[in-house]
XYZ file of C-alpha atoms in Angstrom:
100
model
C -24.555 -48.788 -7.521
C -26.018 -48.590 -10.994
C -29.682 -48.011 -11.746
C -30.534 -48.991 -15.298
C -32.697 -46.574 -17.268
C -35.096 -47.723 -19.963
C -33.406 -45.187 -22.266
C -29.906 -46.563 -21.596
C -28.850 -48.835 -24.471
C -25.681 -50.143 -22.765
C -25.077 -53.367 -20.935
C -24.606 -53.564 -17.177
C -20.975 -54.560 -17.822
C -20.360 -51.400 -19.855
C -21.917 -49.256 -17.145
C -19.842 -50.974 -14.433
C -16.703 -50.224 -16.447
C -17.657 -46.541 -16.636
C -18.580 -46.489 -12.949
C -15.146 -47.865 -12.044
C -13.482 -45.186 -14.164
C -15.529 -42.459 -12.466
C -14.521 -43.769 -9.027
C -10.816 -44.006 -9.998
C -10.787 -40.454 -11.327
C -12.715 -39.189 -8.297
C -10.239 -40.792 -5.905
C -7.270 -39.266 -7.692
C -8.825 -35.801 -7.778
C -10.132 -35.977 -4.207
C -6.547 -36.219 -2.956
C -5.639 -33.088 -4.900
C -8.776 -31.290 -3.656
C -7.892 -32.144 -0.061
C -4.524 -30.521 -0.724
C -6.270 -27.261 -1.632
C -6.576 -27.632 -5.414
C -9.774 -25.695 -6.215
C -9.972 -26.990 -9.793
C -9.772 -30.567 -8.527
C -12.540 -29.811 -6.023
C -14.833 -28.656 -8.844
C -13.985 -31.752 -10.883
C -14.791 -33.972 -7.879
C -18.247 -32.383 -7.766
C -18.744 -33.044 -11.493
C -17.756 -36.691 -10.964
C -20.060 -36.952 -7.943
C -22.894 -35.597 -10.094
C -22.215 -38.299 -12.712
C -22.178 -41.003 -10.026
C -25.500 -39.688 -8.693
C -27.006 -39.844 -12.183
C -25.722 -43.401 -12.434
C -27.275 -44.347 -9.085
C -30.639 -42.881 -10.078
C -30.883 -44.136 -13.669
C -30.143 -40.895 -15.488
C -26.536 -41.624 -16.397
C -25.706 -41.587 -20.100
C -28.811 -39.619 -21.001
C -28.242 -36.087 -22.303
C -29.709 -33.606 -19.834
C -30.581 -31.252 -22.705
C -32.262 -33.462 -25.321
C -32.870 -36.585 -23.165
C -31.384 -38.887 -25.811
C -28.720 -41.515 -25.019
C -25.147 -40.225 -25.125
C -23.068 -42.446 -27.446
C -20.982 -44.979 -25.517
C -17.826 -43.821 -27.322
C -18.290 -40.341 -25.876
C -18.899 -41.722 -22.383
C -15.773 -43.859 -22.680
C -13.709 -40.715 -23.341
C -15.569 -38.305 -21.025
C -17.473 -40.536 -18.576
C -18.704 -37.621 -16.478
C -20.398 -35.818 -19.374
C -24.083 -35.041 -19.140
C -24.486 -33.804 -22.735
C -24.301 -35.442 -26.144
C -21.999 -33.806 -28.694
C -24.903 -32.134 -30.473
C -26.019 -30.380 -27.268
C -22.532 -29.743 -25.856
C -22.027 -26.638 -27.989
C -24.614 -24.801 -25.891
C -23.456 -26.243 -22.542
C -20.631 -25.009 -20.289
C -17.307 -26.618 -21.179
C -15.991 -29.308 -18.836
C -12.490 -30.484 -19.478
C -10.864 -33.594 -18.101
C -8.010 -32.930 -15.756
C -4.831 -34.480 -17.168
C -3.255 -37.262 -15.054
C -0.656 -36.139 -12.537
C 2.876 -36.607 -13.786
């Protein structure tokens, strides 16, 4: 479920696309986490956090400066909670590469 924020400049269709990507990635990583992969378990939590922000209207808004995160950045790193300008001071979160 997506809650639209007044600060979010994206369409509902764009947000649905990102939500679907978050769910796909979460499903893939959840299987690895269930198999004991600790890194995957952490990534699942990060994805769950992004889905929670989406459900409560905070998705796509930088948690540091409270400005919208550019859609291009969200398309590449949909779970991010920081814009590029604020990311330098935030802990690094890297996407897990797809399983071969």
